[in-house]
mmCIF file of C-alpha atoms in Angstrom:
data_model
loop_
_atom_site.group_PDB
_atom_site.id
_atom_site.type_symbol
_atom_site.label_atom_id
_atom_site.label_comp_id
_atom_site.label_asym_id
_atom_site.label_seq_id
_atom_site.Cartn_x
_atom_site.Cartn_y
_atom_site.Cartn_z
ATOM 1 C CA UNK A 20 0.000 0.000 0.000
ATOM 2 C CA UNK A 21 0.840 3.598 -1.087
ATOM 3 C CA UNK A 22 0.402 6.718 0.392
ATOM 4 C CA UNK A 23 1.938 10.097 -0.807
ATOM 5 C CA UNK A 24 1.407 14.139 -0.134
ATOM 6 C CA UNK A 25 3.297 17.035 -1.621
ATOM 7 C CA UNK A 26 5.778 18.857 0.425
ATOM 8 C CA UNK A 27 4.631 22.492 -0.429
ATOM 9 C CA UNK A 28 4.782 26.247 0.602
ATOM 10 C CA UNK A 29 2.746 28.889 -0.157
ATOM 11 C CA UNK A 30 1.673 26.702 -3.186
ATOM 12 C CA UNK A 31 5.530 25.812 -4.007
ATOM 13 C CA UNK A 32 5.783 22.012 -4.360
ATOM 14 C CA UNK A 33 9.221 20.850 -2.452
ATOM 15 C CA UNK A 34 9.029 17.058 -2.484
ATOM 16 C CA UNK A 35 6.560 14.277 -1.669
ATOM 17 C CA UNK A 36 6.087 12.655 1.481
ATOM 18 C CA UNK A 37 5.380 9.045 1.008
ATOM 19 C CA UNK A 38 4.699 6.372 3.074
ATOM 20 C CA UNK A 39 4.536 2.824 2.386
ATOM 21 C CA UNK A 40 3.376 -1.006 3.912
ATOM 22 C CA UNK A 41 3.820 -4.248 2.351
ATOM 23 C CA UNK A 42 0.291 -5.090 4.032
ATOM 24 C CA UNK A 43 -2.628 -4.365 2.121
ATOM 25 C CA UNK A 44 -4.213 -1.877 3.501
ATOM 26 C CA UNK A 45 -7.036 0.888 3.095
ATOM 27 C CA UNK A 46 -5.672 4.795 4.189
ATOM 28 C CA UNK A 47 -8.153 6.964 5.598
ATOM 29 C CA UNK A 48 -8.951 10.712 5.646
ATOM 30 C CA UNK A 49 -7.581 11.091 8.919
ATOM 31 C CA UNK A 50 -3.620 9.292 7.658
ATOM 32 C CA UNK A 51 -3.868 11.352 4.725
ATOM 33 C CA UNK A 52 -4.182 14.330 6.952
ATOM 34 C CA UNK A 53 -2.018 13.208 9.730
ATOM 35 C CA UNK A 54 0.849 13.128 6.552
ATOM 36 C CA UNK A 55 -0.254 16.329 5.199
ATOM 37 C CA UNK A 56 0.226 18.047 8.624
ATOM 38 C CA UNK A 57 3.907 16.171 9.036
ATOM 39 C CA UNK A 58 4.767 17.644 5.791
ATOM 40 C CA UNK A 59 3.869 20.992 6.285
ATOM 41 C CA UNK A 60 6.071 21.119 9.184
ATOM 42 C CA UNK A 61 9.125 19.584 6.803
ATOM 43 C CA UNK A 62 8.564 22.336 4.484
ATOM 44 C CA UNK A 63 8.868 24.937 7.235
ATOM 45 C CA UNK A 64 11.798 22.964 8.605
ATOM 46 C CA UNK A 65 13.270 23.424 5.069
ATOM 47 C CA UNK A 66 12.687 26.951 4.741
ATOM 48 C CA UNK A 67 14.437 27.424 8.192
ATOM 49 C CA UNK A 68 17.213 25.630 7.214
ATOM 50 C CA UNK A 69 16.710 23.045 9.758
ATOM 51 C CA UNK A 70 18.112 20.229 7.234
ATOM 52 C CA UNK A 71 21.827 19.634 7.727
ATOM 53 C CA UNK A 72 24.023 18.654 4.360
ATOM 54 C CA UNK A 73 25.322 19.976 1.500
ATOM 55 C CA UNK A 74 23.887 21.194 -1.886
ATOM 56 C CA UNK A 75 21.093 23.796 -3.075
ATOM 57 C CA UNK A 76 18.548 21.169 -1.913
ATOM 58 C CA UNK A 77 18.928 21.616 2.044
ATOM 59 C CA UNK A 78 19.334 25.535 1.566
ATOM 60 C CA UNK A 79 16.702 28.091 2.701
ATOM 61 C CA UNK A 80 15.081 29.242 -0.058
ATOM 62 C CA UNK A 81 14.880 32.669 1.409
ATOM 63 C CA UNK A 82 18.563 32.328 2.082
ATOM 64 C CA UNK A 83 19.699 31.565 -1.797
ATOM 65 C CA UNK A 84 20.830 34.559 -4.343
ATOM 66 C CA UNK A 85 17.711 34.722 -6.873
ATOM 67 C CA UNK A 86 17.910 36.936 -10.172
ATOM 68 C CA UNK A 87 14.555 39.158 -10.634
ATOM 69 C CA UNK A 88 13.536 39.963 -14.262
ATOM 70 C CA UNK A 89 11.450 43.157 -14.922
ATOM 71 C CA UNK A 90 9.837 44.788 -18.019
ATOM 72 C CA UNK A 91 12.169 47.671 -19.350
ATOM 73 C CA UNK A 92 9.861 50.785 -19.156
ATOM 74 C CA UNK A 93 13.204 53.470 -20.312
ATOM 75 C CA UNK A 94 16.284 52.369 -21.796
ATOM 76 C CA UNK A 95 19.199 52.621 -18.784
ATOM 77 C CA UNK A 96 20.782 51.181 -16.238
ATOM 78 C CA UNK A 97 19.375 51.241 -12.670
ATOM 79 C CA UNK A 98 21.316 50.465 -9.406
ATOM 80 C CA UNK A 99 18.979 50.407 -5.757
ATOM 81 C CA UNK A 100 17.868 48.085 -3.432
ATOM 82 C CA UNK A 101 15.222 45.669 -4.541
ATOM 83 C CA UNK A 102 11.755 45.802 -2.575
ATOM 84 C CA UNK A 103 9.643 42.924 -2.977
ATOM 85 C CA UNK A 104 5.842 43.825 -3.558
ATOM 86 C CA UNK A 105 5.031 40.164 -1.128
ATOM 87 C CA UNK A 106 8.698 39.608 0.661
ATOM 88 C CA UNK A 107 9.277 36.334 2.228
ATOM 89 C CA UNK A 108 7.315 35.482 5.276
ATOM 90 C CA UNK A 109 10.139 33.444 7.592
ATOM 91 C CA UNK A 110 8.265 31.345 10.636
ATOM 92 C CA UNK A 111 10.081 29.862 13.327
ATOM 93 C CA UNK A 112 7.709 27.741 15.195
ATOM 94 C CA UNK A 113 5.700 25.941 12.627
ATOM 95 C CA UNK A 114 4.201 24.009 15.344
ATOM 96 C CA UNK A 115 1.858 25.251 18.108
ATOM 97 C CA UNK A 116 2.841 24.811 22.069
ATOM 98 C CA UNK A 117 -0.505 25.614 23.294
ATOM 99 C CA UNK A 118 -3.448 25.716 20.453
ATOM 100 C CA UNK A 119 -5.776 27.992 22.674
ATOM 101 C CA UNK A 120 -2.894 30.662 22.494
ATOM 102 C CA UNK A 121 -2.845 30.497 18.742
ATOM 103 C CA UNK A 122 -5.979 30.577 18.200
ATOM 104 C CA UNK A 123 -6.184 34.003 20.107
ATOM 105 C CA UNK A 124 -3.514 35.370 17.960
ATOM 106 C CA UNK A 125 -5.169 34.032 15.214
ATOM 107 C CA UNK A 126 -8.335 35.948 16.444
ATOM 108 C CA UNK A 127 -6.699 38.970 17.182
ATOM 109 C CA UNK A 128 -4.505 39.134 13.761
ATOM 110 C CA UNK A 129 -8.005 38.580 11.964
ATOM 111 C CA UNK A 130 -9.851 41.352 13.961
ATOM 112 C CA UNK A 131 -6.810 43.896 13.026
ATOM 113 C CA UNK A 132 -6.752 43.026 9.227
ATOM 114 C CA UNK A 133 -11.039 43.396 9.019
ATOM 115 C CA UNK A 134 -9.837 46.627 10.731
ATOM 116 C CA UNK A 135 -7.662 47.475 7.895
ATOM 117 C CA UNK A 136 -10.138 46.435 5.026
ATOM 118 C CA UNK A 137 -12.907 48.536 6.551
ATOM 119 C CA UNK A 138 -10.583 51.227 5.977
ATOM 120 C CA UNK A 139 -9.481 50.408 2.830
ATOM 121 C CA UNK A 140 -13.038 49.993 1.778
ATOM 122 C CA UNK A 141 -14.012 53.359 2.899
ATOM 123 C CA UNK A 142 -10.886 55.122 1.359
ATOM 124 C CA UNK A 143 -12.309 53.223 -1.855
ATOM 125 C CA UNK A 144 -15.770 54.474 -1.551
ATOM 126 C CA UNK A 145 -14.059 58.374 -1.554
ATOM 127 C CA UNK A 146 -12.589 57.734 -4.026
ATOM 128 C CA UNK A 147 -15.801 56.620 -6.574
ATOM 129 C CA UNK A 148 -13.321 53.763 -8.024
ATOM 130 C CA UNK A 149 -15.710 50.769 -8.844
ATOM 131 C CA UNK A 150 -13.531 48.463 -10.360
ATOM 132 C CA UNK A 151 -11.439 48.975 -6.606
ATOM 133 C CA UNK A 152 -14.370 48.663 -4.826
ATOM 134 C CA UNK A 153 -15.479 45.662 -6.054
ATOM 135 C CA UNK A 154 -12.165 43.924 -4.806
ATOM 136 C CA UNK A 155 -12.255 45.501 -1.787
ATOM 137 C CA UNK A 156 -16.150 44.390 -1.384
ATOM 138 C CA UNK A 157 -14.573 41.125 -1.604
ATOM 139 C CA UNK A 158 -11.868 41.402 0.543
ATOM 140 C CA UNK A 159 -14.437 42.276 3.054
ATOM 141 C CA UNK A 160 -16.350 39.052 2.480
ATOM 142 C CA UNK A 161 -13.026 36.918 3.189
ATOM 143 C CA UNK A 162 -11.970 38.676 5.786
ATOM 144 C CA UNK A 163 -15.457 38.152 7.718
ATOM 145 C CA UNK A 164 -15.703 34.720 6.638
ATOM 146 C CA UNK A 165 -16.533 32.001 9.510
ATOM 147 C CA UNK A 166 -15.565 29.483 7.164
ATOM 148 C CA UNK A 167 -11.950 30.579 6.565
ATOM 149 C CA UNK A 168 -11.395 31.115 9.926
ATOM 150 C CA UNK A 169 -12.991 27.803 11.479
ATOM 151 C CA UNK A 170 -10.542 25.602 9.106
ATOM 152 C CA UNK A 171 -7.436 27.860 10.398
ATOM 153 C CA UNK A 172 -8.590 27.131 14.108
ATOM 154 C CA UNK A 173 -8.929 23.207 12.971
ATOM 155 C CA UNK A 174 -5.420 23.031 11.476
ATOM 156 C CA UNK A 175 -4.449 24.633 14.955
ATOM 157 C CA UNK A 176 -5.927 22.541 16.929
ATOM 158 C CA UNK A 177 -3.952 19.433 15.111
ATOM 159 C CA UNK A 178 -0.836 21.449 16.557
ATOM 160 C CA UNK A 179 0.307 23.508 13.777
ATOM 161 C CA UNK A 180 0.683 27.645 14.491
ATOM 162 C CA UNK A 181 -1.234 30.242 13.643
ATOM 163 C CA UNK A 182 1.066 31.124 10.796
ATOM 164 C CA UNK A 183 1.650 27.600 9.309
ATOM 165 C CA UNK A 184 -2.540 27.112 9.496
ATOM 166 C CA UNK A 185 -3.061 30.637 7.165
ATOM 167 C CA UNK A 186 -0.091 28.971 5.211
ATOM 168 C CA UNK A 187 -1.870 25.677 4.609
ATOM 169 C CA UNK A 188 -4.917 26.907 3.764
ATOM 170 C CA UNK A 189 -3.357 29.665 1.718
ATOM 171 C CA UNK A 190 -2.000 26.904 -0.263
ATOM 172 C CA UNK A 191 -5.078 24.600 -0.519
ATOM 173 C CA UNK A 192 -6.243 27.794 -1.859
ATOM 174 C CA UNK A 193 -3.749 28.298 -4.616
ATOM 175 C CA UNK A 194 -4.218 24.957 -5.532
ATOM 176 C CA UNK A 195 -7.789 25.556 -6.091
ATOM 177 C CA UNK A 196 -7.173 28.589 -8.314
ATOM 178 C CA UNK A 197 -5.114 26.257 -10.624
ATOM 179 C CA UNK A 198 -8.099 24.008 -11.802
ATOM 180 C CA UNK A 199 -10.874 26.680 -11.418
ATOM 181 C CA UNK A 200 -11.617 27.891 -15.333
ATOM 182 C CA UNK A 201 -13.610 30.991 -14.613
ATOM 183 C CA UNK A 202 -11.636 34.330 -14.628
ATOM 184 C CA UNK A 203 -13.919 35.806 -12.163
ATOM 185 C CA UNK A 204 -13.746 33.224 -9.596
ATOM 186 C CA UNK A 205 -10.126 32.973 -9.960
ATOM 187 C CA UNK A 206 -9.748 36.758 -9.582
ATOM 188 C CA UNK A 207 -11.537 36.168 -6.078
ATOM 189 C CA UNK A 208 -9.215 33.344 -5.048
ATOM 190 C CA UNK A 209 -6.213 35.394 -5.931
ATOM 191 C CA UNK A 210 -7.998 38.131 -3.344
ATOM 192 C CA UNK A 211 -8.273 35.420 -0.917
ATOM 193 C CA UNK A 212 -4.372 34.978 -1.402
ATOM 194 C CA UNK A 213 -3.546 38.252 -0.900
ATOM 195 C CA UNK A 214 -5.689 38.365 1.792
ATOM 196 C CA UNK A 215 -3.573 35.498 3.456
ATOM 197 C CA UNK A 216 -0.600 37.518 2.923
ATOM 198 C CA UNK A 217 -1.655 40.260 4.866
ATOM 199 C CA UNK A 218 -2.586 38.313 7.400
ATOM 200 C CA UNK A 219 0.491 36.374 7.471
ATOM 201 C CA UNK A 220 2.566 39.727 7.879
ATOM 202 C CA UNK A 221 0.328 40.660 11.029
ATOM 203 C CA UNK A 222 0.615 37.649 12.729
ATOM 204 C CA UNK A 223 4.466 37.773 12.447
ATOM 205 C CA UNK A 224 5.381 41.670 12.236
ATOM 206 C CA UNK A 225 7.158 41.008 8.712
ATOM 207 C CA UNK A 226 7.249 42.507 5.717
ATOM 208 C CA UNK A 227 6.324 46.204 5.165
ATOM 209 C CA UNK A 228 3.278 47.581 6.292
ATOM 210 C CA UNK A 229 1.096 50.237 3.185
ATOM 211 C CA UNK A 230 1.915 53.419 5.510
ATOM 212 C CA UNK A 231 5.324 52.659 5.865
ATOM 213 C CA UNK A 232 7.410 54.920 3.289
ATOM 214 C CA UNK A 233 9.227 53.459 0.138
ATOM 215 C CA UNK A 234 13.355 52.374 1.475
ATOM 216 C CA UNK A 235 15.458 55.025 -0.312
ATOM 217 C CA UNK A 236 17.048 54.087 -3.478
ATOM 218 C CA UNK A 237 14.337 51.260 -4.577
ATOM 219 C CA UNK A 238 13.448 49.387 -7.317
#
């Protein structure tokens, strides 16, 4: 008997976790999720850099050079410090020590981004942008869904953080968006990611906040 997951991040396949048994035998929802949760927590072992050896394989991503190609707007050279639009979330603990706690951060990180889509929303509405609004109309609906939020407090309450739970589910979404044909609903799936994303940078104080002023020198 076979059993295999993907070892993913943020909808990045890494490997495959497989088990096997020379006994016949019939896997059931709760082994295939049992192996999904063990390799979430490799691939945030991985990105850590928790794997000792040599070779690109057991490198950090995060930690690796990585060449960025852009769309020439003016002929030129240009010399600055790159600023990444998403940067790389880094988590530490990928799994939780006491659920109850995480789920309170969890809580509390989703009450402060609702905060920051109402006010998005209502700089929108100033502004008489409909196109904006509508995305923002939607980012409200995620953001206030019971749904989302109920299977982020289940993955926590397997033992995963609150960060690797919006992880997981941010990928289950991207996987979704990959077989979904419709533009539209894929549109609202790729709001759900950013969502995720700015929720992932509240729970762990990375990345750079919309006030926060442009580094000098970027590109």
């Amino acid at each position: 008997s076979f059993l295999g997951v993907p070892i993913q991040r943020l909808g990045e396949v890494l490997g495959v976790l497989v088990i096997q048994s020379k006994a016949q035998r019939k896997y059931s929802e709760d082994d295939v999720y049992a192996l999904e949760v063990v390799a979430m927590v490799i691939a945030e072992m991985k990105e850590l850099g928790a794997f000792v050896g040599d070779g690109e394989a057991m490198t950090a991503p995060h930690q690796r050079p990585i060449m960025f190609n852009g769309a020439s707007a003016q002929e030129g050279a240009a010399r600055g410090n790159v600023l990444l639009h998403d940067p790389k979330i880094v988590i530490t603990n990928p799994v939780a020590d006491d659920p109850e706690d995480e789920k309170r951060r969890l809580k509390e990180a989703m009450d402060s981004l609702r905060i920051s889509v109402n006010d998005m929303l209502s700089a929108t509405k100033k502004e008489s942008n409909n196109d904006q609004l509508e995305v923002m109309e939607a980012y409200r609906m995620f953001a206030n869904s019971k749904g989302w939020r109920t299977r982020m407090e289940e993955l926590i309450e397997s033992g995963l953080a609150a960060e690797v739970a919006v992880e997981k589910e941010q990928s289950a979404t991207r996987a979704r968006m990959a077989r979904v044909p419709d533009p539209y609903l894929r549109e609202r799936l790729h709001d759900l990611d950013d969502l995720s994303n700015r929720l992932l940078r509240i729970l762990t104080g990375q990345g750079r906040s919309q006030e926060e002023s442009l580094p000098e020198n970027a590109v």
